[in-house]
Coordinates of C-alpha atoms in Angstrom, one line a residue:
X1 CA 12.7 7.2 -37.3
X2 CA 15.5 5.4 -35.5
X3 CA 17.1 8.6 -34.5
X4 CA 13.8 10.1 -33.5
X5 CA 13.0 7.0 -31.2
X6 CA 16.5 7.2 -29.7
X7 CA 16.0 10.9 -28.9
X8 CA 12.6 10.2 -27.5
X9 CA 13.1 7.0 -25.5
X10 CA 16.8 6.3 -25.4
X11 CA 19.2 6.8 -22.5
X12 CA 16.6 6.3 -19.8
X13 CA 17.5 4.0 -16.8
X14 CA 16.2 0.5 -16.6
X15 CA 14.3 1.1 -13.5
X16 CA 12.2 3.7 -15.4
X17 CA 11.2 1.0 -18.0
X18 CA 10.1 -1.3 -15.3
X19 CA 7.9 1.5 -13.9
X20 CA 6.7 2.3 -17.4
X21 CA 5.7 -1.4 -17.9
X22 CA 4.0 -1.4 -14.5
X23 CA 2.0 1.7 -15.6
X24 CA 1.0 0.0 -18.8
X25 CA 0.0 -3.3 -17.1
X26 CA -1.9 -1.4 -14.4
X27 CA -3.9 0.7 -16.9
X28 CA -4.7 -2.3 -19.2
X29 CA -6.6 -3.8 -16.3
X30 CA -8.2 -0.7 -14.8
X31 CA -11.7 -2.1 -15.5
X32 CA -13.4 -1.1 -12.2
X33 CA -12.7 2.6 -12.4
X34 CA -14.0 2.8 -16.1
X35 CA -17.1 0.6 -15.8
X36 CA -18.1 1.0 -12.1
X37 CA -21.1 3.2 -13.0
X38 CA -22.3 0.9 -15.7
X39 CA -21.9 -2.1 -13.5
X40 CA -23.9 -0.6 -10.6
X41 CA -26.8 0.5 -12.8
X42 CA -27.0 -2.3 -15.4
X43 CA -25.9 -5.3 -13.3
X44 CA -26.7 -4.4 -9.7
X45 CA -29.8 -2.3 -10.7
X46 CA -29.0 0.6 -8.4
X47 CA -30.3 4.1 -9.2
X48 CA -28.1 6.5 -11.2
X49 CA -28.1 8.8 -8.1
X50 CA -26.6 6.0 -6.0
X51 CA -24.1 5.2 -8.8
X52 CA -23.0 8.8 -9.0
X53 CA -22.5 9.0 -5.2
X54 CA -20.4 5.8 -5.3
X55 CA -18.2 7.1 -8.1
X56 CA -17.8 10.3 -6.1
X57 CA -16.6 8.3 -3.1
X58 CA -14.0 6.6 -5.3
X59 CA -12.7 10.0 -6.3
X60 CA -12.7 11.2 -2.6
X61 CA -10.8 8.1 -1.5
X62 CA -8.3 8.5 -4.3
X63 CA -7.6 12.2 -3.2
X64 CA -7.3 11.3 0.4
X65 CA -5.1 8.2 -0.5
X66 CA -2.8 10.4 -2.6
X67 CA -2.0 12.7 0.4
X68 CA -1.5 9.8 2.7
X69 CA 0.6 7.9 0.2
X70 CA 2.8 11.0 -0.3
X71 CA 3.6 11.0 3.4
X72 CA 4.2 7.3 3.5
X73 CA 6.5 7.5 0.5
X74 CA 8.7 10.2 2.1
X75 CA 8.7 8.7 5.6
X76 CA 9.0 5.0 5.0
X77 CA 9.9 4.7 1.4
X78 CA 8.5 4.5 -2.2
X79 CA 8.3 0.7 -2.3
X80 CA 6.3 0.2 0.9
X81 CA 3.8 2.8 -0.4
X82 CA 3.6 1.2 -3.9
X83 CA 3.4 -2.4 -2.6
X84 CA 0.9 -1.8 0.2
X85 CA -1.3 0.4 -2.1
X86 CA -1.5 -2.2 -4.9
X87 CA -1.9 -5.2 -2.6
X88 CA -4.6 -3.6 -0.5
X89 CA -6.4 -2.3 -3.7
X90 CA -6.4 -5.9 -5.2
X91 CA -8.1 -7.2 -2.1
X92 CA -10.6 -4.4 -2.1
X93 CA -11.4 -5.0 -5.8
X94 CA -12.3 -8.6 -5.3
X95 CA -14.3 -7.8 -2.2
X96 CA -16.2 -5.1 -4.1
X97 CA -17.1 -7.6 -6.9
X98 CA -18.4 -10.1 -4.4
X99 CA -20.4 -7.6 -2.4
X100 CA -24.1 -6.8 -3.1
X101 CA -25.1 -4.6 -0.1
X102 CA -25.3 -0.9 -1.0
X103 CA -23.4 0.3 2.2
X104 CA -20.7 -2.4 1.7
X105 CA -20.3 -1.4 -2.0
X106 CA -20.0 2.3 -1.0
X107 CA -17.4 1.5 1.7
X108 CA -15.4 -0.8 -0.5
X109 CA -15.4 1.7 -3.4
X110 CA -14.1 4.3 -1.0
X111 CA -11.3 2.0 0.2
X112 CA -10.4 1.0 -3.4
X113 CA -9.9 4.6 -4.3
X114 CA -8.0 5.2 -1.1
X115 CA -5.5 2.3 -1.7
X116 CA -5.1 3.2 -5.4
X117 CA -4.3 6.8 -4.3
X118 CA -1.7 5.6 -1.8
X119 CA 0.4 4.1 -4.5
X120 CA 0.4 6.9 -7.1
X121 CA 2.6 9.6 -5.5
X122 CA 5.3 7.1 -4.7
X123 CA 5.2 5.9 -8.2
X124 CA 5.7 9.3 -9.7
X125 CA 8.3 10.2 -7.1
X126 CA 10.2 7.1 -8.0
X127 CA 10.4 8.2 -11.6
X128 CA 11.6 11.6 -10.5
X129 CA 14.2 9.9 -8.3
X130 CA 15.7 7.7 -10.9
X131 CA 15.5 9.9 -14.0
X132 CA 17.9 12.8 -14.3
X133 CA 16.6 16.4 -14.5
X134 CA 17.5 16.7 -18.2
X135 CA 15.4 13.6 -19.1
X136 CA 12.4 14.1 -16.9
X137 CA 10.2 15.7 -19.4
X138 CA 10.7 12.7 -21.8
X139 CA 10.1 10.3 -19.0
X140 CA 6.9 11.9 -17.9
X141 CA 5.7 12.1 -21.5
X142 CA 6.4 8.4 -22.0
X143 CA 4.6 7.5 -18.8
X144 CA 1.5 9.6 -19.8
X145 CA 1.6 7.8 -23.2
X146 CA 1.5 4.5 -21.4
X147 CA -1.5 5.5 -19.3
X148 CA -3.4 6.6 -22.3
X149 CA -2.6 3.4 -24.3
X150 CA -3.6 1.3 -21.4
X151 CA -6.8 3.2 -20.7
X152 CA -7.9 3.1 -24.4
X153 CA -7.5 -0.7 -24.6
X154 CA -9.1 -1.2 -21.2
X155 CA -12.2 0.9 -22.1
X156 CA -12.7 -1.4 -25.1
X157 CA -12.0 -4.7 -23.4
X158 CA -13.9 -4.0 -20.2
X159 CA -17.2 -3.7 -22.2
X160 CA -16.6 -7.2 -23.6
X161 CA -15.8 -8.6 -20.1
X162 CA -18.9 -7.0 -18.6
X163 CA -21.1 -8.9 -21.1
X164 CA -19.3 -12.2 -20.4
X165 CA -19.2 -12.1 -16.6
X166 CA -19.3 -8.9 -14.6
X167 CA -17.3 -10.4 -11.7
X168 CA -14.4 -10.8 -14.1
X169 CA -14.1 -6.9 -14.1
X170 CA -13.0 -7.1 -10.5
X171 CA -11.0 -10.3 -10.6
X172 CA -8.9 -9.1 -13.6
X173 CA -8.4 -5.7 -12.1
X174 CA -7.2 -7.4 -8.9
X175 CA -4.9 -9.7 -10.9
X176 CA -3.4 -6.7 -12.7
X177 CA -2.8 -4.9 -9.3
X178 CA -1.0 -8.1 -8.0
X179 CA 1.1 -8.2 -11.1
X180 CA 2.0 -4.6 -10.7
X181 CA 3.0 -5.2 -7.1
X182 CA 5.1 -8.2 -8.1
X183 CA 7.0 -6.4 -10.9
X184 CA 7.7 -3.5 -8.4
X185 CA 8.7 -5.9 -5.7
X186 CA 11.1 -7.8 -7.9
X187 CA 12.6 -5.1 -10.2
X188 CA 12.2 -1.6 -8.7
X189 CA 14.6 -0.7 -5.9
X190 CA 13.9 1.7 -3.2
X191 CA 14.9 5.2 -4.5
X192 CA 14.0 7.6 -1.6
X193 CA 16.8 10.2 -1.5
X194 CA 19.0 10.4 1.5
X195 CA 18.2 13.3 3.7
X196 CA 19.9 16.5 2.6
X197 CA 19.6 20.2 3.2
X198 CA 18.9 22.2 0.2
X199 CA 18.5 26.0 0.1
X200 CA 15.8 27.0 2.6
X201 CA 14.3 23.6 2.9
X202 CA 16.4 22.5 6.0
X203 CA 13.7 20.2 7.3
X204 CA 12.5 18.7 4.0
X205 CA 13.0 15.2 5.2
X206 CA 10.9 15.5 8.3
X207 CA 7.4 16.4 9.4
X208 CA 4.0 15.9 7.7
X209 CA 2.5 18.2 5.1
X210 CA 3.5 21.5 6.7
X211 CA 6.3 22.3 4.2
X212 CA 4.0 21.8 1.2
X213 CA 1.1 23.7 2.7
X214 CA 3.3 26.6 3.4
X215 CA 4.7 26.6 -0.1
X216 CA 2.7 29.3 -1.8
X217 CA 4.6 29.0 -5.0
X218 CA 3.7 25.3 -5.3
X219 CA 0.1 25.7 -4.1
X220 CA -0.5 28.4 -6.6
X221 CA 0.8 26.2 -9.3
X222 CA -1.4 23.3 -8.1
X223 CA -4.5 25.6 -8.1
X224 CA -3.8 26.8 -11.6
X225 CA -3.3 23.2 -12.8
X226 CA -6.6 22.2 -11.2
X227 CA -8.4 25.1 -13.0
X228 CA -6.9 24.0 -16.3
X229 CA -8.1 20.4 -15.8
X230 CA -11.5 21.7 -14.7
X231 CA -11.8 23.1 -18.3
X232 CA -11.0 19.7 -19.8
X233 CA -13.2 17.7 -17.4
X234 CA -16.2 20.0 -18.3
X235 CA -16.1 18.3 -21.7
X236 CA -18.5 15.7 -20.3
X237 CA -21.2 18.3 -21.2
X238 CA -20.6 17.7 -24.9
X239 CA -23.5 15.2 -25.2
X240 CA -25.8 18.0 -23.9
X241 CA -24.5 20.4 -26.6
X242 CA -25.0 17.7 -29.3
X243 CA -28.5 17.2 -28.3
X244 CA -29.3 20.9 -28.3
X245 CA -28.0 21.0 -31.9
X246 CA -30.1 18.2 -33.0
X247 CA -27.3 15.7 -33.3
X248 CA -27.4 12.2 -32.0
X249 CA -26.0 11.5 -28.6
X250 CA -24.2 8.5 -30.0
X251 CA -21.9 10.8 -31.9
X252 CA -20.1 11.6 -28.5
X253 CA -18.2 8.4 -28.7
X254 CA -16.4 9.1 -32.0
X255 CA -16.0 12.7 -31.1
X256 CA -14.3 12.2 -27.7
X257 CA -12.3 9.3 -29.2
X258 CA -10.3 12.0 -31.0
X259 CA -8.8 12.9 -27.6
X260 CA -7.4 9.4 -27.0
X261 CA -6.3 8.8 -30.6
X262 CA -4.3 12.1 -30.7
X263 CA -2.6 11.5 -27.4
X264 CA -1.7 7.9 -28.3
X265 CA -0.4 8.8 -31.8
X266 CA 1.1 12.2 -31.1
X267 CA 2.2 12.5 -27.4
X268 CA 5.7 11.1 -28.2
X269 CA 6.5 14.1 -30.4
X270 CA 5.8 16.6 -27.7
X271 CA 9.1 16.6 -25.8
X272 CA 11.0 17.7 -28.9
X273 CA 8.4 20.4 -29.5
X274 CA 8.4 22.0 -26.0
X275 CA 11.7 20.8 -24.5
X276 CA 13.6 24.0 -25.2
X277 CA 10.9 26.4 -23.9
X278 CA 10.3 27.7 -20.4
X279 CA 7.7 25.4 -18.8
X280 CA 5.6 28.0 -17.3
X281 CA 5.2 29.7 -20.6
X282 CA 4.6 26.4 -22.3
X283 CA 1.7 25.8 -19.8
X284 CA 0.4 29.3 -20.5
X285 CA 0.3 28.6 -24.2
X286 CA -1.4 25.3 -23.6
X287 CA -4.1 26.9 -21.5
X288 CA -4.9 29.4 -24.4
X289 CA -5.1 26.5 -26.8
X290 CA -7.4 24.6 -24.4
X291 CA -9.6 27.7 -24.1
X292 CA -9.7 28.2 -27.8
X293 CA -10.8 24.7 -28.4
X294 CA -13.8 25.3 -26.0
X295 CA -14.5 28.7 -27.5
X296 CA -14.9 27.0 -30.9
X297 CA -17.3 24.5 -29.4
X298 CA -19.7 27.4 -28.9
X299 CA -19.8 27.7 -32.7
X300 CA -19.9 24.0 -33.6
X301 CA -23.1 22.7 -35.2
X302 CA -21.9 19.5 -36.9
X303 CA -20.2 16.3 -35.8
X304 CA -17.0 17.1 -37.8
X305 CA -16.9 20.6 -36.2
X306 CA -17.3 19.1 -32.7
X307 CA -14.5 16.6 -33.5
X308 CA -12.3 19.6 -34.6
X309 CA -12.8 21.4 -31.3
X310 CA -11.9 18.3 -29.4
X311 CA -8.7 18.1 -31.5
X312 CA -7.8 21.7 -30.6
X313 CA -8.2 21.4 -26.8
X314 CA -6.6 17.9 -26.8
X315 CA -3.5 19.6 -28.4
X316 CA -3.5 22.0 -25.4
X317 CA -3.8 19.0 -23.0
X318 CA -0.8 17.2 -24.8
X319 CA 1.4 20.4 -24.3
X320 CA 0.2 21.0 -20.7
X321 CA 0.4 17.6 -19.1
X322 CA 4.2 16.8 -19.5
X323 CA 5.2 20.4 -18.9
X324 CA 3.2 20.4 -15.6
X325 CA 4.7 17.0 -14.6
X326 CA 8.2 18.3 -15.1
X327 CA 7.3 21.5 -13.3
X328 CA 6.1 19.5 -10.3
X329 CA 9.4 17.6 -10.2
X330 CA 11.4 20.9 -10.4
X331 CA 9.4 22.6 -7.6
X332 CA 9.6 19.5 -5.2
X333 CA 12.4 19.2 -2.7
X334 CA 14.0 15.8 -3.2
X335 CA 13.1 14.5 0.3
X336 CA 9.5 15.5 0.0
X337 CA 8.7 14.5 -3.5
X338 CA 6.0 12.0 -2.4
X339 CA 4.1 14.7 -0.3
X340 CA 4.4 17.2 -3.1
X341 CA 3.1 14.7 -5.6
X342 CA 0.2 13.9 -3.2
X343 CA -0.8 17.5 -2.8
X344 CA -0.4 18.2 -6.6
X345 CA -2.9 15.4 -7.3
X346 CA -5.6 17.3 -5.4
X347 CA -5.8 19.7 -8.2
X348 CA -6.9 17.0 -10.6
X349 CA -9.2 15.5 -8.0
X350 CA -10.9 18.9 -7.6
X351 CA -11.3 19.1 -11.4
X352 CA -12.9 15.7 -11.8
X353 CA -15.5 16.7 -9.3
X354 CA -16.0 20.4 -10.1
X355 CA -15.8 20.2 -13.8
X356 CA -18.9 17.9 -14.3
X357 CA -20.8 19.5 -11.4
X358 CA -20.3 23.1 -12.3
X359 CA -20.5 22.4 -16.0
X360 CA -23.9 20.8 -15.4
X361 CA -25.1 23.7 -13.3
X362 CA -24.0 26.3 -15.9
X363 CA -25.5 24.3 -18.8
X364 CA -28.8 23.9 -16.9
X365 CA -29.1 27.4 -15.7
X366 CA -27.9 29.0 -18.8
X367 CA -26.8 27.2 -22.0
X368 CA -23.9 25.1 -23.1
X369 CA -22.6 28.0 -25.2
X370 CA -22.3 30.0 -22.0
X371 CA -20.3 27.1 -20.5
X372 CA -17.9 27.0 -23.4
X373 CA -17.3 30.7 -23.4
X374 CA -16.9 30.7 -19.7
X375 CA -14.2 28.0 -20.0
X376 CA -12.5 30.1 -22.5
X377 CA -12.4 33.0 -20.1
X378 CA -11.1 30.7 -17.3
X379 CA -8.4 29.3 -19.5
X380 CA -7.1 32.8 -20.3
X381 CA -7.0 33.6 -16.6
X382 CA -5.0 30.3 -16.1
X383 CA -2.6 31.4 -18.8
X384 CA -2.1 34.8 -17.2
X385 CA -1.6 33.3 -13.8
X386 CA 1.2 31.0 -15.1
X387 CA 2.9 33.9 -16.8
X388 CA 2.8 35.9 -13.7
X389 CA 4.0 33.0 -11.6
X390 CA 6.9 32.2 -13.9
X391 CA 9.6 34.4 -12.2
X392 CA 8.8 33.2 -8.7
X393 CA 8.9 29.5 -9.9
X394 CA 12.3 30.2 -11.5
X395 CA 13.6 31.6 -8.2
X396 CA 12.2 28.6 -6.3
X397 CA 13.8 26.1 -8.8
X398 CA 17.1 27.9 -8.5
X399 CA 17.0 27.8 -4.7
X400 CA 16.3 24.1 -4.7
X401 CA 19.2 23.4 -7.0
X402 CA 21.6 25.5 -4.8
X403 CA 23.2 23.5 -2.0
X404 CA 23.0 24.9 1.5
X405 CA 26.2 26.6 2.7
X406 CA 28.2 24.6 5.2
X407 CA 27.5 25.4 8.9
X408 CA 29.6 28.1 10.5
X409 CA 32.5 27.2 12.8
X410 CA 30.4 28.5 15.7
X411 CA 27.4 26.3 14.8
X412 CA 29.7 23.3 14.4
X413 CA 31.2 23.9 17.9
X414 CA 27.7 24.3 19.4
X415 CA 26.6 21.0 17.8
X416 CA 29.6 19.3 19.4

């Protein structure tokens, strides 16, 4: 076990562990994002339709903030983006807890999502900056592990806090954001790389989102990732399937808990399992596993069977997430890592909206079985897309790793 732990977590820089701790602290107190819908309906007595709209605004703000934060991280630095995002989000969280007007709640929720989104690309870009290429898969896996540990604990504690005093949801969340900012401010140095010219990316340190939006290899990767996450996010339709099989809706909690339990207990074993394989092919295999899990859901008719299907697609998620994170780092020019991270996050933002929305439409118009089989087909298309894209990604990664040739004497003379 000592040797395994050393191989899993040893040799990573101290700055990474400060970031890892900040991730854990941040997720331990992420009460508002988890219980906002419950708070609006049960405490403020708004309609479910209004609560759904507000939650959607939080997601939209987070997506817009991630793009903005990526630009800030590349132009002005990782620390300004992380500090400004967390401090502003803390103020928005407290203001949201004190507000009772529906328009103010909607506006503050949008701002909260925006400020949280601003900090995230800079955070991931800093991990990529400080961790060497060989260790990035391990680092991303450890960070994902911290996210899930914090989320699992927060989901439990937030319910108790809500019963005691709903305002504490927002106050504790704000305190955690301030603590995250303090840890980053005291212990995490600026890591933005110095401007360099690498391969064809001669202007990677300048401009806005143009380089990212012209990068078809990366945009294809982001789209495929978003479709894979759409499959996973569609799992919110499981209670509908349980009800159609005559099973209690309360069984959804223990069934979906399999997802978090597997990730927390097993995620640290993933790097050694997939580290030696091509990442695009790993993601393709993961997509097939995810699709298989949902195909089996169409056959499930008992609680244990549903739990088994969740275990199958969770295994695919565990394989996909660190491989995708490492691929994002590999495909991002050093001076534009923030912007690339911001655009990459749009794939997940799309999935969090489209998965429940389209899943609900398919389940309502047809059946949940049609939804699960459709997700299986979509997952196979994602797998095929990743296999077809593997050669172009390999060429792009090789180009990014190849230093640009020195300028010719004629160009040097012209520059003088």
